mmCIF file of C-alpha atoms in Angstrom:
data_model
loop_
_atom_site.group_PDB
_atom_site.id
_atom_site.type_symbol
_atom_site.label_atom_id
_atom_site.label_comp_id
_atom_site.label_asym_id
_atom_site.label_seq_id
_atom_site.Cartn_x
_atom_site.Cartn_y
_atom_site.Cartn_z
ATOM 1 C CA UNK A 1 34.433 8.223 49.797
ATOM 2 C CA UNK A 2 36.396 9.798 52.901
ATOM 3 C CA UNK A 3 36.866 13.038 51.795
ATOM 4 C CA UNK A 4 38.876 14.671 54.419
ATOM 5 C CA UNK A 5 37.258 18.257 53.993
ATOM 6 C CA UNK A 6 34.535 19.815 51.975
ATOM 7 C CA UNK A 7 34.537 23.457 51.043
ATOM 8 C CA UNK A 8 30.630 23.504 50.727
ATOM 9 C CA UNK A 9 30.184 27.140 49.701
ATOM 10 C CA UNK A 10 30.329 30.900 50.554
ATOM 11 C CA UNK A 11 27.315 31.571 53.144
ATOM 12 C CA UNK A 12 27.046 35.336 53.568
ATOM 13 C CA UNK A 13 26.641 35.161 49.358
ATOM 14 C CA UNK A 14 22.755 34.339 49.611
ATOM 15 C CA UNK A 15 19.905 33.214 51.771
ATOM 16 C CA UNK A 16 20.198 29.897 49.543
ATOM 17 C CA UNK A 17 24.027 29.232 49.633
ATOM 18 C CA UNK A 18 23.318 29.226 53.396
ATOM 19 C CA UNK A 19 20.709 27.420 53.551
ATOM 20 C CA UNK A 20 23.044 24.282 51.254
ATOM 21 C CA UNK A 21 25.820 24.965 53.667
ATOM 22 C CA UNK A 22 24.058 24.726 56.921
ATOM 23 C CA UNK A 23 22.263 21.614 55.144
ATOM 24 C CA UNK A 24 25.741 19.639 53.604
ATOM 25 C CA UNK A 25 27.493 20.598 57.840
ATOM 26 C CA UNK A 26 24.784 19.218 59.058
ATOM 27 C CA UNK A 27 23.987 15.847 56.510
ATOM 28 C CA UNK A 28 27.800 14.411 56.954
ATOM 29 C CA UNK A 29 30.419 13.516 59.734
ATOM 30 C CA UNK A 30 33.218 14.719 57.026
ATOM 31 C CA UNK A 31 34.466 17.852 58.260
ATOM 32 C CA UNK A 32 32.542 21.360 56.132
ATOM 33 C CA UNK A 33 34.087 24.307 55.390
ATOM 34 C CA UNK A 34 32.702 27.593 54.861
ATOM 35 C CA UNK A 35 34.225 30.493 53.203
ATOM 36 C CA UNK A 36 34.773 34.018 54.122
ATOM 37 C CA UNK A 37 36.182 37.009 53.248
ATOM 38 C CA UNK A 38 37.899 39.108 56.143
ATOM 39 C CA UNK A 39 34.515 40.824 56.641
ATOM 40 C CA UNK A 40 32.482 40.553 59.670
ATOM 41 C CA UNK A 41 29.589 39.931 58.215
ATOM 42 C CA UNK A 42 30.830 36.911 56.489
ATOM 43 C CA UNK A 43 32.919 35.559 58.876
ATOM 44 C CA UNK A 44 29.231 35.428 60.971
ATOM 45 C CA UNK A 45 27.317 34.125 58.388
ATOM 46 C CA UNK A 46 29.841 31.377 58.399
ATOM 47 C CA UNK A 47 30.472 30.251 62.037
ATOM 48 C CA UNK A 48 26.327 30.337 62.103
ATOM 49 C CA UNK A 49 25.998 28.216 58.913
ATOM 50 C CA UNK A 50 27.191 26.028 61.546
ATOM 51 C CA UNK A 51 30.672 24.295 59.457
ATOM 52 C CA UNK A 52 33.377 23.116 61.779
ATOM 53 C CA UNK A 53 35.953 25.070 59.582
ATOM 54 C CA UNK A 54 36.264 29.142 58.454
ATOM 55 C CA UNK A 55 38.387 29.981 55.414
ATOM 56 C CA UNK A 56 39.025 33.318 55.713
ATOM 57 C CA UNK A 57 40.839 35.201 52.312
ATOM 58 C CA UNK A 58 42.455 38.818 51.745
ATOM 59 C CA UNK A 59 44.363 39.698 48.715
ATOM 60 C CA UNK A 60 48.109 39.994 48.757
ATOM 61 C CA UNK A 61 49.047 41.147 45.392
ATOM 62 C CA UNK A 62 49.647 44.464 44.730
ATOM 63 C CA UNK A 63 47.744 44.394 41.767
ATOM 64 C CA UNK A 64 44.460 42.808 43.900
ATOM 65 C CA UNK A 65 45.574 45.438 46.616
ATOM 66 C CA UNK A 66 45.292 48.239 44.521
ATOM 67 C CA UNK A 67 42.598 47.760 41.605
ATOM 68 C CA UNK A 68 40.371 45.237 43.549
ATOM 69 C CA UNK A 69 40.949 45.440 47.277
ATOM 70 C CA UNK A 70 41.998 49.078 47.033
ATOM 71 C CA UNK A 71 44.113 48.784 50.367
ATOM 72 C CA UNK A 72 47.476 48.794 51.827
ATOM 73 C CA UNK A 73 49.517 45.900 52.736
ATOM 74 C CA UNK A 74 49.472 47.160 56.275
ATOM 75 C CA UNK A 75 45.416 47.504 56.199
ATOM 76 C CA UNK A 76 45.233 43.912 54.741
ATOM 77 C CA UNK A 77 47.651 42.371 56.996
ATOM 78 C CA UNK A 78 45.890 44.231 59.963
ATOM 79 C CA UNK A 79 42.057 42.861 58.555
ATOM 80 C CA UNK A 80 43.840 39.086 58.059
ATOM 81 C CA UNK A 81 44.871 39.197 61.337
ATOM 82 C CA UNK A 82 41.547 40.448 62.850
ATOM 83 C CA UNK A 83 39.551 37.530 60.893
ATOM 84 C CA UNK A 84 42.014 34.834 62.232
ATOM 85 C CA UNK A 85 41.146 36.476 65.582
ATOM 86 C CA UNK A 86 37.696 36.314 65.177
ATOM 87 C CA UNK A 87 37.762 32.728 64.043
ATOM 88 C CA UNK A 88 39.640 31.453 66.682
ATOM 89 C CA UNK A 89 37.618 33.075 69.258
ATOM 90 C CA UNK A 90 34.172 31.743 68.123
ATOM 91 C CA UNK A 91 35.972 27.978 68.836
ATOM 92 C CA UNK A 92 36.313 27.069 64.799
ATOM 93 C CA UNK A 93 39.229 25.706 63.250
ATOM 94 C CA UNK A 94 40.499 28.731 60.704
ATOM 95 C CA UNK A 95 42.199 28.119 57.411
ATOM 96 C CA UNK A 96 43.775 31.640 56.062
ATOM 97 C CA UNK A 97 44.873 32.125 52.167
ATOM 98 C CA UNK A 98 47.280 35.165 51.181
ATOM 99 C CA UNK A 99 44.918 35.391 47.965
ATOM 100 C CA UNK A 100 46.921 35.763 44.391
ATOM 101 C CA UNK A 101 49.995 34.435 46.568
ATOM 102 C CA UNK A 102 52.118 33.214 43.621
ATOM 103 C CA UNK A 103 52.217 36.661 42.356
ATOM 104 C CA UNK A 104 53.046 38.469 46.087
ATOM 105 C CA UNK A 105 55.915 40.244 46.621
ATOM 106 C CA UNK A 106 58.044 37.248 48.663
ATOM 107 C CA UNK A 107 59.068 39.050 51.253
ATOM 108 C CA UNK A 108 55.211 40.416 52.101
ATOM 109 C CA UNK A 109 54.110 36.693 51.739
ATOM 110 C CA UNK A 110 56.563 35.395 54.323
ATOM 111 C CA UNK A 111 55.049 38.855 56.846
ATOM 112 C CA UNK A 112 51.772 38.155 56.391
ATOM 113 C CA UNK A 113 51.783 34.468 56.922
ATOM 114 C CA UNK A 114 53.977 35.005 60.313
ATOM 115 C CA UNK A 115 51.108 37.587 61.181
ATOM 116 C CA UNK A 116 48.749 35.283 60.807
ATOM 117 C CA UNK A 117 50.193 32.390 62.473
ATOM 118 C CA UNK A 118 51.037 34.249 65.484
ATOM 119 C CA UNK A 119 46.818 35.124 65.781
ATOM 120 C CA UNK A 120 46.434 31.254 66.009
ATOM 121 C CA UNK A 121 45.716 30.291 62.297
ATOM 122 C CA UNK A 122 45.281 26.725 62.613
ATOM 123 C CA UNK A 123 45.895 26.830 58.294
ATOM 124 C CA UNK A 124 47.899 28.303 55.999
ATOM 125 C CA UNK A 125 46.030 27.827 52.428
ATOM 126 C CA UNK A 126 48.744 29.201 49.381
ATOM 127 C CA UNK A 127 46.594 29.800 46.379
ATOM 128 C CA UNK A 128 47.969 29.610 42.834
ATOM 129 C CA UNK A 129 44.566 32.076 42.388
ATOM 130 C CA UNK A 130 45.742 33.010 38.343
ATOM 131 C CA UNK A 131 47.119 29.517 37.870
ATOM 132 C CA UNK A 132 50.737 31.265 36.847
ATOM 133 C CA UNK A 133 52.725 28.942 39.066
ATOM 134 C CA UNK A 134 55.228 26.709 37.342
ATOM 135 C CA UNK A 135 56.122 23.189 39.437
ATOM 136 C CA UNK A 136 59.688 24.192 40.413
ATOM 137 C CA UNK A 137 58.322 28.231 41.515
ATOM 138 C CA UNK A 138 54.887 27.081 43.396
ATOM 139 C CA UNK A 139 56.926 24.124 44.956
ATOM 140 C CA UNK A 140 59.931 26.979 46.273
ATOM 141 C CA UNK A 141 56.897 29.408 47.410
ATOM 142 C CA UNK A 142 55.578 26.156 49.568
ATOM 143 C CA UNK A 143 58.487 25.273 50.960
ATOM 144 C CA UNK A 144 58.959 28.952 52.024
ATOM 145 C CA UNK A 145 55.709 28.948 53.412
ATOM 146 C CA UNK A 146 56.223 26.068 55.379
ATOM 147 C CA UNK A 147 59.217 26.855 56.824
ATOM 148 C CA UNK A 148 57.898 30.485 58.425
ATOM 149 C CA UNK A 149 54.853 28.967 59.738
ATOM 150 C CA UNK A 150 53.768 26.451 62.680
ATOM 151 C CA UNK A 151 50.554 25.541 60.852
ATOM 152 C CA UNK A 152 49.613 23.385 58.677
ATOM 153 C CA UNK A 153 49.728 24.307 54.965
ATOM 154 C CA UNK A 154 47.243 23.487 52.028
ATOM 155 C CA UNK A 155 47.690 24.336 48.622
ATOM 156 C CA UNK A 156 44.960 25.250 46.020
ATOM 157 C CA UNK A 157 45.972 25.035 42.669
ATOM 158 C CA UNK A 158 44.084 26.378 38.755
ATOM 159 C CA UNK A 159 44.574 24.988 36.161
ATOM 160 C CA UNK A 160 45.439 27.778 33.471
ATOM 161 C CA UNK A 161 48.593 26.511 31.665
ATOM 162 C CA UNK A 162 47.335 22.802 32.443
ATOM 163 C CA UNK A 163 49.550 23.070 36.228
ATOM 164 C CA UNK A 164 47.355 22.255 38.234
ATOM 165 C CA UNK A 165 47.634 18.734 39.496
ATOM 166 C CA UNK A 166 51.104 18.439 38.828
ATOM 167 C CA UNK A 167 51.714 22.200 41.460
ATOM 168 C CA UNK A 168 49.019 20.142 44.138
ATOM 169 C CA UNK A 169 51.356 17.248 44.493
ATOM 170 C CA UNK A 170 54.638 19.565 44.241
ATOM 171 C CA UNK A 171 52.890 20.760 47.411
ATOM 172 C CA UNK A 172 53.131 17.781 49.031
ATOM 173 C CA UNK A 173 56.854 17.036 47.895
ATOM 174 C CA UNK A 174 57.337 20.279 49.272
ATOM 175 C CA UNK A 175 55.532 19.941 52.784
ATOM 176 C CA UNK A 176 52.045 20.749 51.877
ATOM 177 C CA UNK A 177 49.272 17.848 54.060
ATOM 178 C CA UNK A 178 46.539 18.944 52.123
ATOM 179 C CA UNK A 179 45.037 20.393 48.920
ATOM 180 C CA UNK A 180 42.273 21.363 47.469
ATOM 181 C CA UNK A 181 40.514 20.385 44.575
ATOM 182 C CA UNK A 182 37.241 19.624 42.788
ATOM 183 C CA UNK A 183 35.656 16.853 40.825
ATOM 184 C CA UNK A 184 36.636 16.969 37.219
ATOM 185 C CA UNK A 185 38.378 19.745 37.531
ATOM 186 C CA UNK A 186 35.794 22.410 37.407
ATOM 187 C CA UNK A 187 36.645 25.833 38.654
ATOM 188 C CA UNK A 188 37.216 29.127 37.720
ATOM 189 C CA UNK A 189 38.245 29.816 34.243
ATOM 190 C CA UNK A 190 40.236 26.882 33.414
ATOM 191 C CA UNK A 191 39.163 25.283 36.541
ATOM 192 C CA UNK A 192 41.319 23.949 39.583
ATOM 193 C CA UNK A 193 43.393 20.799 40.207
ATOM 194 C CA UNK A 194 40.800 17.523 39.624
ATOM 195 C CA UNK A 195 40.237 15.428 42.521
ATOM 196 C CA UNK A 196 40.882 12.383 40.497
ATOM 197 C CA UNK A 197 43.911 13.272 39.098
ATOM 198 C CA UNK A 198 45.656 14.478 42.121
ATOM 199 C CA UNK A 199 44.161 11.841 44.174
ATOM 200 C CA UNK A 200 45.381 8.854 42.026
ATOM 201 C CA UNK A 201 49.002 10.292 41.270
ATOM 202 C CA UNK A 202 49.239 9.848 45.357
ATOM 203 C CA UNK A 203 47.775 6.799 45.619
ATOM 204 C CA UNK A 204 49.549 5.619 42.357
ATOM 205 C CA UNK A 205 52.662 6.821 41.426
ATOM 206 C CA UNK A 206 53.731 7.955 45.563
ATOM 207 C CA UNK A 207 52.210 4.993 47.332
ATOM 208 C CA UNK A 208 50.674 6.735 49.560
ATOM 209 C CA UNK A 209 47.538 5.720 51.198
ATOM 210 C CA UNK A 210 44.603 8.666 51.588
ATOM 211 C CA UNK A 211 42.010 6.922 52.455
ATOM 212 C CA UNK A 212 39.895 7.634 49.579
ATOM 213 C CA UNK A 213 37.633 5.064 48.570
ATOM 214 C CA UNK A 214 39.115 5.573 44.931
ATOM 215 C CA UNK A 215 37.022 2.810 43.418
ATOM 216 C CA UNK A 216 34.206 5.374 43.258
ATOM 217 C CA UNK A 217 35.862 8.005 41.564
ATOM 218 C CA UNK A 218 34.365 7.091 37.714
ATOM 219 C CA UNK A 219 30.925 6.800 39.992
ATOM 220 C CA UNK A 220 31.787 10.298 40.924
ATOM 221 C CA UNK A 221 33.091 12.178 38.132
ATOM 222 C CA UNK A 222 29.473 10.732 36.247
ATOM 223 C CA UNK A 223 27.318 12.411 39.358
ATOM 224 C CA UNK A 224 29.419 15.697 39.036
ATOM 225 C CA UNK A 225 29.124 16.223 35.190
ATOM 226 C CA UNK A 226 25.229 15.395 34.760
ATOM 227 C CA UNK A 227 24.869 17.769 37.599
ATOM 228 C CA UNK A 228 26.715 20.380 36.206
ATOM 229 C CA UNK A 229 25.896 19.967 32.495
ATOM 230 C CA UNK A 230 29.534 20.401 31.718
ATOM 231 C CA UNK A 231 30.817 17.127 29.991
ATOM 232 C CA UNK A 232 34.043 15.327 31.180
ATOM 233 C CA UNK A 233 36.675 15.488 27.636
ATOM 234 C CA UNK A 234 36.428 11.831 26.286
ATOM 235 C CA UNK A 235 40.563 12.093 27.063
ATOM 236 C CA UNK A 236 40.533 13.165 30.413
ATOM 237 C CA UNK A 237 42.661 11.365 32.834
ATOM 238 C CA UNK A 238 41.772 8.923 35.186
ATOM 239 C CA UNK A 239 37.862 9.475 34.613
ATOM 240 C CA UNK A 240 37.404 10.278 30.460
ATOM 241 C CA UNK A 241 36.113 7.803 28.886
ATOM 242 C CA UNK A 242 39.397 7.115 26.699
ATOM 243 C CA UNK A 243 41.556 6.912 30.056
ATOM 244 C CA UNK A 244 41.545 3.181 29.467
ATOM 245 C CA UNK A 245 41.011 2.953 25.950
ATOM 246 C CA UNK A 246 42.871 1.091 22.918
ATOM 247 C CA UNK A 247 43.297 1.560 19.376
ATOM 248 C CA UNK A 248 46.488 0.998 18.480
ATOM 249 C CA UNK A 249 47.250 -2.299 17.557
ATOM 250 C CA UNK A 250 50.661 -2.382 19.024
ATOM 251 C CA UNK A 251 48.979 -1.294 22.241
ATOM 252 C CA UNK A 252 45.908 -3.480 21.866
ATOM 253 C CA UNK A 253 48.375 -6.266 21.435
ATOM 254 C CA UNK A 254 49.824 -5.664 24.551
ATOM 255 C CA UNK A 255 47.220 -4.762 26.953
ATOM 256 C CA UNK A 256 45.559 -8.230 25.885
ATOM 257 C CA UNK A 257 48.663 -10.147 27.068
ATOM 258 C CA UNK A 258 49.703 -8.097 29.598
ATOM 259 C CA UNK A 259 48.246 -4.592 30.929
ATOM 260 C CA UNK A 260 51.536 -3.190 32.128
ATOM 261 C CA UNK A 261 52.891 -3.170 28.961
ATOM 262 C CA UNK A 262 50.631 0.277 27.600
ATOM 263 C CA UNK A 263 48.994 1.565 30.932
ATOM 264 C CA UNK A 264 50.796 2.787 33.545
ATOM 265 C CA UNK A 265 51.596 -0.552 35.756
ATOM 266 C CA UNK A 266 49.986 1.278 38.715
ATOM 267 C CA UNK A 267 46.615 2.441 38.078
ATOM 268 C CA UNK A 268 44.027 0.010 36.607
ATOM 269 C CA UNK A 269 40.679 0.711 35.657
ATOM 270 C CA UNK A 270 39.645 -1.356 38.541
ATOM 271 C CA UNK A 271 40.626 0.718 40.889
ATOM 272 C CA UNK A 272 38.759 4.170 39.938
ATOM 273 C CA UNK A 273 36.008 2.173 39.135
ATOM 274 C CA UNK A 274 36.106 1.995 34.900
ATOM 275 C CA UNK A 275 36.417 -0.466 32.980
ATOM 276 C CA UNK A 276 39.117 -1.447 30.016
ATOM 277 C CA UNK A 277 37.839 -0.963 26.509
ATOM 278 C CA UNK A 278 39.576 -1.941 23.208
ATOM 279 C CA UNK A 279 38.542 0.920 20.575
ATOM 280 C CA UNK A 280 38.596 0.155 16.629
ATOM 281 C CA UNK A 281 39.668 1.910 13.976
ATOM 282 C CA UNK A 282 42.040 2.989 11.139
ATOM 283 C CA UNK A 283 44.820 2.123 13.800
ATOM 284 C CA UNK A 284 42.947 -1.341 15.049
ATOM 285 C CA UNK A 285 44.892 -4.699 14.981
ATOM 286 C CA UNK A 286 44.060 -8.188 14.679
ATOM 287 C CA UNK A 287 44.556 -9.224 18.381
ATOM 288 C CA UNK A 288 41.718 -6.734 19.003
ATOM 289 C CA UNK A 289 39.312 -7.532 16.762
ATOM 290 C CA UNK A 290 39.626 -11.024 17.438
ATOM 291 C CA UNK A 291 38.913 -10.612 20.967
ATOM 292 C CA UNK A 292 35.851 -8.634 19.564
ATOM 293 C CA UNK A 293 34.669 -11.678 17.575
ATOM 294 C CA UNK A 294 35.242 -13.625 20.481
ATOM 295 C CA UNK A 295 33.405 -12.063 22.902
ATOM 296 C CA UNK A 296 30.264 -11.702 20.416
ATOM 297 C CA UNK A 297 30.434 -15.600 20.272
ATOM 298 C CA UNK A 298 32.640 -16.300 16.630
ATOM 299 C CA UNK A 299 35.016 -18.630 16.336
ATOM 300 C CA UNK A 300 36.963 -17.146 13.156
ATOM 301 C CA UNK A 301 40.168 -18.718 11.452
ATOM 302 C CA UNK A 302 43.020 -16.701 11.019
ATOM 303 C CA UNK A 303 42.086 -15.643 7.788
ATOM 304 C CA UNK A 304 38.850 -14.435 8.770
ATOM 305 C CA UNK A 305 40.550 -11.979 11.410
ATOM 306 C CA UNK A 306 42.851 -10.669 8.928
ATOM 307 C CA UNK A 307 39.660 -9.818 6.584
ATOM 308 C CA UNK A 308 38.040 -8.199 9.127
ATOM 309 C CA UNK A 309 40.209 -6.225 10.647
ATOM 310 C CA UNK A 310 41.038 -4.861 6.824
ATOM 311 C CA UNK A 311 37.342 -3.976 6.787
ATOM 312 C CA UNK A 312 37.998 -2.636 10.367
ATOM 313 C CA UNK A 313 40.942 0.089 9.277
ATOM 314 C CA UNK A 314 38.890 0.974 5.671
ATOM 315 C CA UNK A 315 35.834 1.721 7.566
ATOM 316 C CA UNK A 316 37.409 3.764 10.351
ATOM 317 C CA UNK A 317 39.729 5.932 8.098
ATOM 318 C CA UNK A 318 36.832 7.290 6.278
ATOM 319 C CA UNK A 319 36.021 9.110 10.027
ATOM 320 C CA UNK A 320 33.356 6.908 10.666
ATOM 321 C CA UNK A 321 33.181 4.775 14.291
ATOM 322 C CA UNK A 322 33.733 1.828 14.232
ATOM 323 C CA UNK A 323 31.254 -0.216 16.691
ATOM 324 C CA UNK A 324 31.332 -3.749 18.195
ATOM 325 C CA UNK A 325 28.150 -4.226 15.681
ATOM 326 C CA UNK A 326 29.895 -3.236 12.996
ATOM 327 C CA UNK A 327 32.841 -5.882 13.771
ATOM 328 C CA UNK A 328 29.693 -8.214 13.908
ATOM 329 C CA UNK A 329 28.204 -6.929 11.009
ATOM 330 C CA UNK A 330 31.283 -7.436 9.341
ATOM 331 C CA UNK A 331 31.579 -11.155 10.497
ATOM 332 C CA UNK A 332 28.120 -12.212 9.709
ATOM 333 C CA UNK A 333 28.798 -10.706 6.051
ATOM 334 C CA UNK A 334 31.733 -12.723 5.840
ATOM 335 C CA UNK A 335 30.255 -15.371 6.838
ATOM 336 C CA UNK A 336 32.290 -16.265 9.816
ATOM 337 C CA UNK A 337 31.382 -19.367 11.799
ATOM 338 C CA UNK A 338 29.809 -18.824 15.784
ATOM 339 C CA UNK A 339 31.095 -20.898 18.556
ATOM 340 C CA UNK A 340 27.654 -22.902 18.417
ATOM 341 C CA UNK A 341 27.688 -23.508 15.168
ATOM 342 C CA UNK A 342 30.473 -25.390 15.526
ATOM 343 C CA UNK A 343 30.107 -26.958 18.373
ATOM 344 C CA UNK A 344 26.701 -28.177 16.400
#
């Protein structure tokens, strides 16, 4: 699909998270990414995983300083410093994230990522790590970030108070080139920004051109949640199986004649790779049912649409789904002409 980067996993973690790192840097052109904590030890198990990229992470927050870390900001900035250093000197590109950065001290930010930078970071990731960061906030912190560094900046974004997306692409109005995210969403807790969603509100809504291969997103998001045995929310954007789904006659009615007029004018389902589907139930219309007739091969009057779809709205307001067999059910009960039978 031209990903631009894959995070494939955290090799010093175990003999087998090693062994699926070294295999995904070695099984793909895409550039792999390995992650490490400022340790030694797993700053080597990375570079010899053999990925082309080291993400290196220290806390910055003086609450992940003090209760998890349990160092000074001088010790961490000193250990950052010494990772970059050790990156840079094996001949790998180095990304470096101030973890737990939306809740660090400003000021202490801003010195750490000038540390940094001046050891040769090639990356500066800013991690929403507790998904507190608000659009307007994250998208400040960014441009702050951008401003006191020379590298490049990437943003990685959870999902907590449903931010997520919407903080990835306030990245990029704010000077971000890159950020990270996963299929469907999943991450920790609440999970992180969804590679769909961030990826089509670019493509979409900005017009800009990533190079994705976006008609293999719905492809994707199917691979990622049999995998993972965690189901993808029927109203999930871009990829649940409502994103391009119709009740509402008013909608339904639109849609048919024109698709602008109820999706968003810029995203079809053709382009992630879905199809359009026109629902029924207590809120179905007649232009949708008769397209349902039609399509199973009736040829009802005007009447006959009108009776149906009354069937249509009884059935589904009793909580029941309403199927395309039912329509036909319905139809054949009726008594409703096919197309060959007239034709006949």
């Amino acid at each position: 699909m031209n990903t631009h980067v894959i995070e494939a996993g955290f090799p010093v973690n175990s003999d087998a998270e090693f062994e699926a790192v070294s295999d995904i840097a070695a099984a793909t052109d895409t550039t792999v990414c390995g992650l490490a904590r400022v340790v030694d030890g797993d700053i080597e198990a990375a570079i010899d995983s053999g990925v082309e990229m080291v993400h290196v992470f220290v806390s910055t927050s003086d609450v992940q300083l003090e209760d998890s870390m349990h160092a000074t900001r001088e010790e961490a900035k000193g250990r950052a410093v010494d990772a970059v250093e050790t990156v840079k000197d094996a001949g790998v590109e180095c990304m470096f994230s101030p973890m737990d950065a939306t809740r660090t001290d400003p000021d202490y930010l801003i010195d750490i990522v000038e540390a940094v930078s001046d050891a040769g970071t090639d990356w500066i990731n800013i991690p929403d790590t507790c998904g507190v960061g608000m659009p307007t906030s994250f998208g400040e912190t960014v441009a702050a970030v951008v401003e006191a560094t020379d590298a490049r900046v990437d943003v990685h974004t959870h999902d907590d108070f449903g931010m997520a997306a919407a903080n990835a692409v306030m990245g990029f109005e704010n000077g971000a080139e890159q950020a990270q995210v996963s299929v469907n969403g999943i991450g920790e807790r609440a999970g992180n920004a969804a590679y769909e969603e961030v990826v089509m509100a670019v493509e979409s809504v900005y017009g800009v051109d990533t190079g994705i291969d976006t008609t293999q997103i719905t492809k994707l998001a199917r691979i990622v949640e049999e995998a993972s045995d965690i189901p993808v929310p029927a109203n999930k954007p871009v990829t649940g199986r409502n994103a391009f789904a119709h009740e509402s006659g008013i909608h339904a009615a639109g849609v048919i004649e024109n698709s602008d007029t109820f999706e968003t004018g810029v995203m079809t389902p053709e382009m992630v790779g879905a199809e359009r589907e026109f629902v029924l139930g207590k809120h179905t219309g007649t232009h949708s049912v008769r397209k349902h007739l039609v399509e199973a091969g009736f040829d009802p009057t005007d009447g006959e649409v009108r009776s149906i779809t009354k069937r249509v709205k009884e059935y589904g307001a009793g909580k029941r789904r309403v199927t395309a067999g039912d329509v036909e059910r319905f139809a054949e009960e009726a008594d409703v002409a096919r197309e060959e039978e007239v034709r006949v």
